[in-house]
CSV table of C-alpha atoms and ligand atoms in Angstrom, one decimal:
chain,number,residue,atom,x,y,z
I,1,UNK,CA,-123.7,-93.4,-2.7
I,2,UNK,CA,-120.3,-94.8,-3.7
I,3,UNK,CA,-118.2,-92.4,-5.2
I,4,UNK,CA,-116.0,-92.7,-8.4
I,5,UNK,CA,-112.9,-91.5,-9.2
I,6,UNK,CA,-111.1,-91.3,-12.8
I,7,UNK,CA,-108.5,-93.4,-12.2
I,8,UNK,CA,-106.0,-94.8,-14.7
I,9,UNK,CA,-103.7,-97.3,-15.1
I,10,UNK,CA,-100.3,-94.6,-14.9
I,11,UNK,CA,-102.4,-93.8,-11.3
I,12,UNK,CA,-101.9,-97.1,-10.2
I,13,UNK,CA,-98.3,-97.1,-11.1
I,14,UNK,CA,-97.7,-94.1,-9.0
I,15,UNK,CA,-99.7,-95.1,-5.8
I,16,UNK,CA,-99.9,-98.5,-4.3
I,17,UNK,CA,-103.3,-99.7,-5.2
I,18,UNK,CA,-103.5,-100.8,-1.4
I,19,UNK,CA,-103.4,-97.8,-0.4
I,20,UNK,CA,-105.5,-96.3,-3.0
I,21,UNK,CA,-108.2,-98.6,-1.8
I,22,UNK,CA,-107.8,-97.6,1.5
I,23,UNK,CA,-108.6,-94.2,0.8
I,24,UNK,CA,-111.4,-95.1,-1.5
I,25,UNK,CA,-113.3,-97.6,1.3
I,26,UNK,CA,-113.0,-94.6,3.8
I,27,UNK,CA,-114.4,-91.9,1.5
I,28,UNK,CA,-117.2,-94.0,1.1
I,29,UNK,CA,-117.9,-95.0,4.3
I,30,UNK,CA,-117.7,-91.1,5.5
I,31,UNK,CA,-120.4,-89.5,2.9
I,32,UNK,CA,-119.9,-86.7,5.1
I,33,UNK,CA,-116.1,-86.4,4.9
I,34,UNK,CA,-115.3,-83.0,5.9
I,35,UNK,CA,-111.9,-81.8,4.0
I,36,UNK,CA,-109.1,-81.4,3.1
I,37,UNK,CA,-108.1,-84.2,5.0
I,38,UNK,CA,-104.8,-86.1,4.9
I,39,UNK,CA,-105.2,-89.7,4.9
I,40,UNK,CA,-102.2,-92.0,5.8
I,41,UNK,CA,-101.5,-95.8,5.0
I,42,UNK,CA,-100.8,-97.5,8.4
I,43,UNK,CA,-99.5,-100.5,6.5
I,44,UNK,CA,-97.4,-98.4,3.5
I,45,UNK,CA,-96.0,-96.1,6.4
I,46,UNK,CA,-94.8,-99.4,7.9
I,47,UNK,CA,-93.4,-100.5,4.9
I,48,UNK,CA,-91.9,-97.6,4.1
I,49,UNK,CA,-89.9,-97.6,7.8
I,50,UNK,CA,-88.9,-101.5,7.5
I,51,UNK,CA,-87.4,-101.4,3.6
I,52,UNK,CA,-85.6,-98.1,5.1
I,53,UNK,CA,-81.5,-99.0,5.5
I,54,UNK,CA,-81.9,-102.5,4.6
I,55,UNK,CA,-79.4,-102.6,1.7
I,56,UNK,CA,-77.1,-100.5,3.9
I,57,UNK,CA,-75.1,-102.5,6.4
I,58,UNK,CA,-73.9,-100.8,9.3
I,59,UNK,CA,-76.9,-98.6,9.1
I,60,UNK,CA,-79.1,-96.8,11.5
I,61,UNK,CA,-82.3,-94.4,10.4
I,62,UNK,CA,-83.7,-91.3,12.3
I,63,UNK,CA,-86.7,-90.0,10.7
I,64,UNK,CA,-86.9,-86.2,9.9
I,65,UNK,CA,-89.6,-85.0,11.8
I,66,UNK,CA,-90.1,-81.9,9.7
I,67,UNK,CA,-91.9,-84.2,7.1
I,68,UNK,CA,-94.5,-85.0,9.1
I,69,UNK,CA,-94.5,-84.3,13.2
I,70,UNK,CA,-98.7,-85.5,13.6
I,71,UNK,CA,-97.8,-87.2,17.5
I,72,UNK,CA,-99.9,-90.6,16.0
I,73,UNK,CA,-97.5,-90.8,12.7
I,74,UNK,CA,-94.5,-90.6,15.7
I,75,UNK,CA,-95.7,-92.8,18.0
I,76,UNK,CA,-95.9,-95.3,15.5
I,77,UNK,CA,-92.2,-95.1,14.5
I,78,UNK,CA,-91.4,-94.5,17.5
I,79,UNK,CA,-92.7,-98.4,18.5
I,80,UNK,CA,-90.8,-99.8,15.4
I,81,UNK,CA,-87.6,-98.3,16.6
I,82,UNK,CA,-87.1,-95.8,14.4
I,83,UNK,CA,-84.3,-92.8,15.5
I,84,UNK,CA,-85.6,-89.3,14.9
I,85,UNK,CA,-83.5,-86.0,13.3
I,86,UNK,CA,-84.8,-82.8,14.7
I,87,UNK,CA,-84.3,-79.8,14.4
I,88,UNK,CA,-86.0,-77.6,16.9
I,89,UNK,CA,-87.0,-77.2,20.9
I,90,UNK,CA,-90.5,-77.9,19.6
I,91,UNK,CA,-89.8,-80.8,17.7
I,92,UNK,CA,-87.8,-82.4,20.8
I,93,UNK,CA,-90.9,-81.3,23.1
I,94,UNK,CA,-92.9,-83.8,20.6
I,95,UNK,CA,-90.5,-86.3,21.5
I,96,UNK,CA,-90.1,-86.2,25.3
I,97,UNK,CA,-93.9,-86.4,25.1
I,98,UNK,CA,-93.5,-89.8,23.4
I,99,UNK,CA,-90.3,-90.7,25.7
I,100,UNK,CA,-88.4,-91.0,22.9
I,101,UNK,CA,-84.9,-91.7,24.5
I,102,UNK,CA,-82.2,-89.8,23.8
I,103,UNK,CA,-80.1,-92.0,22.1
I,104,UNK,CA,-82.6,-92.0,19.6
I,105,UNK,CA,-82.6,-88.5,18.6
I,106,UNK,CA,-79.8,-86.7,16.5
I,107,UNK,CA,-79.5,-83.2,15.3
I,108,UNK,CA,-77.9,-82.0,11.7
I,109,UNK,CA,-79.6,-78.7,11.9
I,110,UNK,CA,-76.5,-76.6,11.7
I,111,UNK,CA,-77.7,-73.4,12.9
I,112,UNK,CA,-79.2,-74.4,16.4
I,113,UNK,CA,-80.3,-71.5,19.0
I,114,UNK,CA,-78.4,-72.0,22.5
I,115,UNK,CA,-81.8,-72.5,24.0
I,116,UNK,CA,-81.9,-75.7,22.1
I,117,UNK,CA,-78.6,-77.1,22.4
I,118,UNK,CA,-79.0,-76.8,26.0
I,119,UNK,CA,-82.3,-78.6,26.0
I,120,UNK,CA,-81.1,-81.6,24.0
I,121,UNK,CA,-77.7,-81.9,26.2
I,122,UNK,CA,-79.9,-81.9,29.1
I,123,UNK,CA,-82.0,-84.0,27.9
I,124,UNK,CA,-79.3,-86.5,26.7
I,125,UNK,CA,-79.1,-85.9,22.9
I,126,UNK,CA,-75.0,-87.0,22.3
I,127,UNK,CA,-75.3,-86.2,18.1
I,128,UNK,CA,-75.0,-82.4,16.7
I,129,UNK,CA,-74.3,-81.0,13.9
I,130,UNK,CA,-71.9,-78.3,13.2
I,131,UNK,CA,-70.8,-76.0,10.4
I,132,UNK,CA,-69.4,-73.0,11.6
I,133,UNK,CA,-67.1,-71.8,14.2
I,134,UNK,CA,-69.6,-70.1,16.1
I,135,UNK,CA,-71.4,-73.6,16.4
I,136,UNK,CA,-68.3,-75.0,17.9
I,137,UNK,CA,-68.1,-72.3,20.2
I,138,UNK,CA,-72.0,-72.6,21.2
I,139,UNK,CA,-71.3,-76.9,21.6
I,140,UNK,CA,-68.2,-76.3,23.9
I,141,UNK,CA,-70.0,-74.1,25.8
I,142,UNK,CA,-73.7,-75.7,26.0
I,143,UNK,CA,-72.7,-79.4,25.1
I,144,UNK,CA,-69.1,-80.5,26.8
I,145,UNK,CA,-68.7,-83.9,25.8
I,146,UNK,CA,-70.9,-84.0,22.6
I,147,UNK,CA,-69.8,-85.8,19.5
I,148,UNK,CA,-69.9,-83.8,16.2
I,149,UNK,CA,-69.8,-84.2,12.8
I,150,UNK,CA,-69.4,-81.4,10.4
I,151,UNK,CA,-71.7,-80.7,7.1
I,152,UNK,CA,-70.1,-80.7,3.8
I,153,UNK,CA,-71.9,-78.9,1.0
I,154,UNK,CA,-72.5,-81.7,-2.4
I,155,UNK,CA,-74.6,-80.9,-5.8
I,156,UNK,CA,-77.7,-80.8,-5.9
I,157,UNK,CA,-78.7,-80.9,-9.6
I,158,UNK,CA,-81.3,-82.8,-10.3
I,159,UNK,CA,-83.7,-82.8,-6.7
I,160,UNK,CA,-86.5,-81.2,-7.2
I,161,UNK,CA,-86.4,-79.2,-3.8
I,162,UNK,CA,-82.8,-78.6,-3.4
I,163,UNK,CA,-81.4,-77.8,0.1
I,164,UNK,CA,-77.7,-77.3,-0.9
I,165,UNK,CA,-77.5,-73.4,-0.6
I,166,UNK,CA,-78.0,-72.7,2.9
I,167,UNK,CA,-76.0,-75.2,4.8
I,168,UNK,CA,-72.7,-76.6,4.6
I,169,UNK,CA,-69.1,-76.1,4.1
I,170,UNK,CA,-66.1,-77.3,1.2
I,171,UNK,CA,-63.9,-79.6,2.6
I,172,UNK,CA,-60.9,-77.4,3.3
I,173,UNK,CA,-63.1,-75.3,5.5
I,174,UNK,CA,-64.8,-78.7,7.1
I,175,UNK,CA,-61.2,-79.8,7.7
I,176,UNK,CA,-60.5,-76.9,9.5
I,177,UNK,CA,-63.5,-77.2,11.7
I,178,UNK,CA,-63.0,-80.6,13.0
I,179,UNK,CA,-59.1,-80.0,13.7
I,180,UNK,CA,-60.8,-77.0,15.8
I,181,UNK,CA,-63.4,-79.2,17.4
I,182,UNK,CA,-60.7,-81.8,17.9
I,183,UNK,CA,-58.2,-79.3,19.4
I,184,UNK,CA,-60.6,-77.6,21.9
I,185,UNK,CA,-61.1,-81.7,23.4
I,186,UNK,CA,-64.5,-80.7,24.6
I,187,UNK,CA,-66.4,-81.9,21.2
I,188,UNK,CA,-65.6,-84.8,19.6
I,189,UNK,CA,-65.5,-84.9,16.3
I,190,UNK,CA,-66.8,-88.2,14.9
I,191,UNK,CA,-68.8,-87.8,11.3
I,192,UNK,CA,-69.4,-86.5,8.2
I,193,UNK,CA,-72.5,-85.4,6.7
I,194,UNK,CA,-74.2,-83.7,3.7
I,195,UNK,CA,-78.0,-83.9,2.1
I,196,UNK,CA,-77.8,-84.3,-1.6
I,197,UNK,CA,-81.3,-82.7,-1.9
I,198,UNK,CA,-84.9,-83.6,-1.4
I,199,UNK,CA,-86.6,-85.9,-4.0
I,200,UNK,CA,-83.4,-86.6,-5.2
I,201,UNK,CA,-84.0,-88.3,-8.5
I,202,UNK,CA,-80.3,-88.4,-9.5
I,203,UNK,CA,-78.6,-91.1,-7.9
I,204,UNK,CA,-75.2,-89.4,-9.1
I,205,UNK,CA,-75.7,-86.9,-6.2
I,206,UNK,CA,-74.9,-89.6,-3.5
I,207,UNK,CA,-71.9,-91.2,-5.5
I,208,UNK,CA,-70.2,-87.0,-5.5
I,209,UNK,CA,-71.1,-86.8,-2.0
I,210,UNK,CA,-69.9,-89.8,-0.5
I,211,UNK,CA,-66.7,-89.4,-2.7
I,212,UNK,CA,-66.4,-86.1,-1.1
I,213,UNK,CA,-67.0,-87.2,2.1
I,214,UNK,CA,-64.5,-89.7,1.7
I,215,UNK,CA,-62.1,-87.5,1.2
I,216,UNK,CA,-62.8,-85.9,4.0
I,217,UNK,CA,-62.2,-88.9,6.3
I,218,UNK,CA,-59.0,-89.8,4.5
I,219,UNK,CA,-57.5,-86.1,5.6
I,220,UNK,CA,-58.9,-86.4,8.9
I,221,UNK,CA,-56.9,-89.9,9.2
I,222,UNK,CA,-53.6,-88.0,8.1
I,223,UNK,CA,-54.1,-86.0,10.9
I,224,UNK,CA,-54.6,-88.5,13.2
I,225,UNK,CA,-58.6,-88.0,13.7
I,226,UNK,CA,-60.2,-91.2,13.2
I,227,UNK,CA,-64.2,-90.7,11.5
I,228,UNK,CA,-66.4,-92.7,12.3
I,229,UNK,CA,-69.8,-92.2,10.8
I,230,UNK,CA,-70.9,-91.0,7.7
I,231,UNK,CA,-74.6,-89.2,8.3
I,232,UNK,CA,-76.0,-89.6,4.4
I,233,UNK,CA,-78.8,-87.3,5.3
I,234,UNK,CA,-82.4,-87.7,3.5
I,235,UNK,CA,-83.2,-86.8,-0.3
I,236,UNK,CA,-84.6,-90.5,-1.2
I,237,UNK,CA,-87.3,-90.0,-4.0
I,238,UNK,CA,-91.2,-90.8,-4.1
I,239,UNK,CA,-93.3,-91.0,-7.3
I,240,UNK,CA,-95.6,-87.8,-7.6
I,241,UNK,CA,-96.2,-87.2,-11.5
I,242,UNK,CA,-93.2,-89.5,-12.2
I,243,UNK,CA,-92.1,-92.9,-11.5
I,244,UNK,CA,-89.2,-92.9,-9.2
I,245,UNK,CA,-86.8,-95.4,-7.9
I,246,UNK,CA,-88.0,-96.9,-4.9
I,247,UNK,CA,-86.3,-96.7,-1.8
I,248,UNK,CA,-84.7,-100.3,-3.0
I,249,UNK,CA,-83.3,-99.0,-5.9
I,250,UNK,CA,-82.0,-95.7,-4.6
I,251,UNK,CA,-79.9,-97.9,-1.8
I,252,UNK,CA,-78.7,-100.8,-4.1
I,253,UNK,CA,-76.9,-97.5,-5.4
I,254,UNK,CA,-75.8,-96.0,-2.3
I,255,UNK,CA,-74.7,-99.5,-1.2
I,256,UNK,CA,-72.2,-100.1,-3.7
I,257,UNK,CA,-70.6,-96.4,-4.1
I,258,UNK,CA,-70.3,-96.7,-0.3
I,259,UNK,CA,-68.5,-100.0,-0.3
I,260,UNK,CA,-66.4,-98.8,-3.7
I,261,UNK,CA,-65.4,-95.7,-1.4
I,262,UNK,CA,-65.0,-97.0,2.1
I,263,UNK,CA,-63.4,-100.4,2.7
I,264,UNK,CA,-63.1,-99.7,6.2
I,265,UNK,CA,-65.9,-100.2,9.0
I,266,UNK,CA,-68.0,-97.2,9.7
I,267,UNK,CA,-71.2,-96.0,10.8
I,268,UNK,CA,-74.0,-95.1,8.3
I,269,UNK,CA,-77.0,-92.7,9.7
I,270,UNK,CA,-80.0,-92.2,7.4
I,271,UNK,CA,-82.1,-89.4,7.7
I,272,UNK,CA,-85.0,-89.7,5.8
I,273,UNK,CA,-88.6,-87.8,5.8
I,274,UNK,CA,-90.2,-87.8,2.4
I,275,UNK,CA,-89.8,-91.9,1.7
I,276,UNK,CA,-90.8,-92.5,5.3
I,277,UNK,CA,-94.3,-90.6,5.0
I,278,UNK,CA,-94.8,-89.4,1.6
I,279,UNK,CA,-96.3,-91.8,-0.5
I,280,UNK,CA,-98.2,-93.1,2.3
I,281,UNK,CA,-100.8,-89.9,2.5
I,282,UNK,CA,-103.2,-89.0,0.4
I,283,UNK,CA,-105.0,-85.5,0.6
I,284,UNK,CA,-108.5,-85.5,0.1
I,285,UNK,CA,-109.7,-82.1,-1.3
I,286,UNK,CA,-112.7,-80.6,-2.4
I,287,UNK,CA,-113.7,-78.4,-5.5
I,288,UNK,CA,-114.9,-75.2,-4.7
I,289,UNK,CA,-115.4,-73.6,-7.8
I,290,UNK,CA,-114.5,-73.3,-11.1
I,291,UNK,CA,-114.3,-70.2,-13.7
I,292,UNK,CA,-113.4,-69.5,-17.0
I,293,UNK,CA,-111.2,-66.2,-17.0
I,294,UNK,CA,-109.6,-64.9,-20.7
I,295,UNK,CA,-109.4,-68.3,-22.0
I,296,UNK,CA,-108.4,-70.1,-19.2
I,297,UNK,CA,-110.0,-72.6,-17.3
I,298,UNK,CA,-109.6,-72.4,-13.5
I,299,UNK,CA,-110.4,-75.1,-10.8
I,300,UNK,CA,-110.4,-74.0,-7.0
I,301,UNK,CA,-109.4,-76.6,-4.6
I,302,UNK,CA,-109.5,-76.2,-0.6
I,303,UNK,CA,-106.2,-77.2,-0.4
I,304,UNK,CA,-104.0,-74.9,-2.0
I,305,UNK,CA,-100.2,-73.5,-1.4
I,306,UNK,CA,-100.7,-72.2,2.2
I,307,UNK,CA,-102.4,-74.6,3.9
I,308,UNK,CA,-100.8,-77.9,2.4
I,309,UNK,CA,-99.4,-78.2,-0.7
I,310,UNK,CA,-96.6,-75.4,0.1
I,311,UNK,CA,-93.7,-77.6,-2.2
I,312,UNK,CA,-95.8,-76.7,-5.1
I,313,UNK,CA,-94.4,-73.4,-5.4
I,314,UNK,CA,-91.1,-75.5,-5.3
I,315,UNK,CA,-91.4,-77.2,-7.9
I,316,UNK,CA,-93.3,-80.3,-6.5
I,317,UNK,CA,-95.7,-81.5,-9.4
I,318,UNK,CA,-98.5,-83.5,-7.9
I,319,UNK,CA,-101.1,-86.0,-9.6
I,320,UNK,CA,-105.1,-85.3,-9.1
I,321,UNK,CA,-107.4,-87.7,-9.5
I,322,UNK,CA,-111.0,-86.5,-9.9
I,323,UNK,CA,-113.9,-87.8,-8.7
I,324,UNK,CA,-116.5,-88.2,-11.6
I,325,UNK,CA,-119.9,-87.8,-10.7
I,326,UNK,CA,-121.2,-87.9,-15.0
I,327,UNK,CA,-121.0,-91.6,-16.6
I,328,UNK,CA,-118.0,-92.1,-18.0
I,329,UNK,CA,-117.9,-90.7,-21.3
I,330,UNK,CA,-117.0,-93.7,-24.3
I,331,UNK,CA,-113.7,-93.2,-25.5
I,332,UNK,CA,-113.5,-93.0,-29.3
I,333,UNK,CA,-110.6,-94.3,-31.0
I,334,UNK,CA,-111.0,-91.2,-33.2
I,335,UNK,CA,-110.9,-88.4,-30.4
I,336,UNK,CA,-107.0,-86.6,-30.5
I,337,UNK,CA,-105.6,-85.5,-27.1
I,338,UNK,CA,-107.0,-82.0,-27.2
I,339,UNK,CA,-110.6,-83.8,-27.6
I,340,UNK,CA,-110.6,-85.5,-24.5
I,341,UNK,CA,-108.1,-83.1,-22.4
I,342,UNK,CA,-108.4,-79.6,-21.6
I,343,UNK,CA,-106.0,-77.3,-20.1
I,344,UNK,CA,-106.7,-76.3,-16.6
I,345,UNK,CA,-105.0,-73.8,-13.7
I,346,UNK,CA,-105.6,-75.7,-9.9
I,347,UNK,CA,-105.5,-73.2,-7.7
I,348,UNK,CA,-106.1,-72.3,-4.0
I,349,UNK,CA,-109.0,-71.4,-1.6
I,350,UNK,CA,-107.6,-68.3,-0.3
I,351,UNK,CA,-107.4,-64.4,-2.1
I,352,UNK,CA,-103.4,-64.3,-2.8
I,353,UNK,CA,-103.3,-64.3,-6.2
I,354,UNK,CA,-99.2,-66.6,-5.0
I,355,UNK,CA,-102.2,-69.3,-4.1
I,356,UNK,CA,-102.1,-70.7,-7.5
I,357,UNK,CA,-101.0,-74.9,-6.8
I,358,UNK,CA,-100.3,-75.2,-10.4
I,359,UNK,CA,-100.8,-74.0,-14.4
I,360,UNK,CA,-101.6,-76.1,-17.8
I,361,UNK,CA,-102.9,-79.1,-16.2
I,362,UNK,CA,-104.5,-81.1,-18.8
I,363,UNK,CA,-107.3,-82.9,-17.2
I,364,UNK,CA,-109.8,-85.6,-18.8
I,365,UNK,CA,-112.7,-85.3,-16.9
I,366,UNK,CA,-115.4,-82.3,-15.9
I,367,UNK,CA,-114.1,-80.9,-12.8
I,368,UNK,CA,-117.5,-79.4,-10.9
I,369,UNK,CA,-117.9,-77.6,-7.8
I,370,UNK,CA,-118.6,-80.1,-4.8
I,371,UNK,CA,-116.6,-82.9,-6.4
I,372,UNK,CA,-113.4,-84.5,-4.3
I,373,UNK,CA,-110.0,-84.7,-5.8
I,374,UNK,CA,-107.6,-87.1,-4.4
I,375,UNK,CA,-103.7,-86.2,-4.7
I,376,UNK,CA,-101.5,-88.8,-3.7
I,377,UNK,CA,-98.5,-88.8,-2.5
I,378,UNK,CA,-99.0,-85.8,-0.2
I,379,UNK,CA,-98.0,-87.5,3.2
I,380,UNK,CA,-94.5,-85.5,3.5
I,381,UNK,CA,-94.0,-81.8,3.8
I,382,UNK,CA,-98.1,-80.6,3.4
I,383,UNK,CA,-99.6,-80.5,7.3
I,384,UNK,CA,-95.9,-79.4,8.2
I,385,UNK,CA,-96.1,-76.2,6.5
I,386,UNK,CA,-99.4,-75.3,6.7
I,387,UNK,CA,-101.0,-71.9,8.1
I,388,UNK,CA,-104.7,-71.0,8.3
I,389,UNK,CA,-103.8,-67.8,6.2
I,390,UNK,CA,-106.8,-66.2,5.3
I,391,UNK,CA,-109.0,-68.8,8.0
I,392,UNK,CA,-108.6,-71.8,5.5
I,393,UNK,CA,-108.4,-74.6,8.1
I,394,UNK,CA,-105.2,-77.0,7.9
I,395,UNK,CA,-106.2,-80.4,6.7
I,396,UNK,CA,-107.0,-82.9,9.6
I,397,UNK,CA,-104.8,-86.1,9.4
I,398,UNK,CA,-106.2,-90.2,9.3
I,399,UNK,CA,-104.3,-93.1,9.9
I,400,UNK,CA,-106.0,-95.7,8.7
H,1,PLP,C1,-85.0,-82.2,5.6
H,1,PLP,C2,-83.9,-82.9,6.1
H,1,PLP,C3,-83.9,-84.3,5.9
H,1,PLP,C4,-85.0,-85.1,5.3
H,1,PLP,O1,-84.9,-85.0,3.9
H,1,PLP,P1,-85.9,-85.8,2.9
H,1,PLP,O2,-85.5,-85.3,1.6
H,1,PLP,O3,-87.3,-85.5,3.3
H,1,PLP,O4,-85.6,-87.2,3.1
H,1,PLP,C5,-82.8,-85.0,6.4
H,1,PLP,N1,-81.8,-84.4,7.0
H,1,PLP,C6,-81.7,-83.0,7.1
H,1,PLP,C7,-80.6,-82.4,7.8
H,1,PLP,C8,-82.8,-82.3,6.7
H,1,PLP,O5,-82.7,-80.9,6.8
């Protein structure tokens, strides 16, 4: 039996109809389909990696592998070239496995355990990231030679999962740093970087930063230390529940404040995750039940905040489309909003009552137990935070 999904024509601005299809001709050829499952677009994911840096000149991109780390979804940017950012011994295990080679890997985890930074230097690894002065100390001890660039903190209004907080330093203090780094001769410092915050749908975040950063260089060039990359982090946007620039858009931006700020020839390093995989997946869930508590509707999925859809606690609004197993019901001209929508909670399969994905979702269909729900854009940041809390499985991955 061929299944049908609401779909509408806002749905088909969000998702690529491609890769909508995609997903529709596997559900139905897999009656059986045992979920949640993520399913990824071979051809968007592909995409995705070649529109990557292309407005940027000078540019090189090393996928965060925190978005996604399925070994498949690697290999195949791995073949197309791709760099990778990591930011752990197990994400560099996942690597070596794949021979990435070391020139192809970079760091801009700021905070890195000795144990690591001796595994990348030995492996090769000639990018870190530092911060702090107890980084330096831990790079002129377990990575003589390395070249360094130092993290400046930017704004981050305006991404819906900022990252700003935890990492980072103001400029003064950065300055410090690499006179420290450059002093000691061991570490070369080389860059500047900063992350302006993931989903960043405010392009006014890279024009502060890389005005910051600039800055940055020009009192490193007084001092006679010559920069020469800038490491613009990740933070590009995908549409979830609202049209975003595409990854186009965002660097016809980036482009120009970069050659407003910098006339001189440097190095750009991209660092993106959520573009690179995001809008690419889409997570195929089932209804487990529904209930009416108080006056509120509920709708269980088997996907829910611990075992996929984590950034909804984050702020991450994400689209459903519901499979609709009654004949479509004629819409009447006369019916108002609150006719033909009614307010729903999405929750979880497991017991925590903090397994609740998200509240007044107006839905125009009759969500039943059994049927699937599709939510697209769900390729980035869902299988890599996953637990089986509570012996929910994590979804399986596809690519199709
Ligand atoms: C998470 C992260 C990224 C990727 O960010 P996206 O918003 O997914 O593009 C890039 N760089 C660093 C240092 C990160 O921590």
């Amino acid at each position: 039996m061929v299944k049908k999904f609401k779909i509408s024509d806002f749905h088909k601005r969000i998702i690529s109809k491609k890769t909508l299809f995609k997903a529709l001709t596997y559900i139905d050829k897999n009656p059986d389909l045992e979920t949640p499952i993520l399913l990824i677009d071979r051809e968007k994911l592909i995409q995705n990696v070649k529109s990557m840096g292309n407005l940027i000149p000078n540019s090189r991109v090393f996928y965060a592998v925190k978005a996604n780390s399925d070994i498949e979804l690697l290999k195949i940017l791995k073949n197309m070239g791709v760099g990778f950012e990591i930011a752990s011994s197990g994400e560099l295990d996942l690597l070596k496995k794949l021979k990435v080679p070391p020139d192809k890997i970079i760091t801009s985890n700021p905070v890195k355990s000795p144990d690591f930074i001796q595994s990348l230097y030995k492996y090769g690894v000639k990018y870190f990231v530092f911060d702090s002065i107890s980084e330096i100390e831990k790079l002129e001890k377990w990575a003589p030679g390395c070249f360094g660039y130092v993290r400046i903190t930017v704004p981050n209004e305006g991404s819906e999962w900022p990252l700003s907080k935890k990492f980072g330093v103001e400029l003064d203090m950065a300055f410090n740093l690499i006179k420290r780094a450059n002093e000691l001769k061991i570490i070369s410092p080389v860059g500047v970087t900063f992350h302006v915050g993931s989903q960043c749908l405010n392009p006014y975040n890279w024009y502060i930063a890389i005005d910051k950063a600039k800055r940055l260089f020009d009192m490193c060039f007084d001092a006679g230390i010559k920069m020469k990359i800038l490491n613009i982090g990740g933070g590009y946007p995908i549409s979830y529940t609202k049209i975003a620039p595409n990854i186009r858009e965002i660097e016809e931006k980036i482009s120009s404040y970069l050659a407003e700020k910098f006339n001189d020839h440097i190095e750009i390093f991209i660092e993106p995750g959520r573009a690179i995989v995001g809008d690419a997946g889409i997570m195929v869930s089932k209804i487990i039940g529904t209930a009416k508590r108080d006056h509120e509707n509920w709708i269980y999925l088997d996907v829910g905040i611990f075992n996929g859809l984590m950034e909804a606690i984050g702020g991450i609004k994400y689209l459903y489309i519901f499979e609709q197993t009654n004949p479509l019901k004629e819409k009447h001209n006369k019916e108002s909003f609150f006719d033909r929508y009614k307010k729903w909670t999405i929750a979880g399969p497991s017991c925590d009552s903090m397994d609740v994905i998200e509240k007044n979702v107006y839905i125009d269909a009759d969500p039943k137990s059994g049927q699937l729900v599709l939510i697209p854009s769900a390729g980035a940041y869902t299988l890599s935070y996953a637990s089986e809390f509570n012996g929910f499985p994590i979804p399986k991955i596809e690519i199709l």
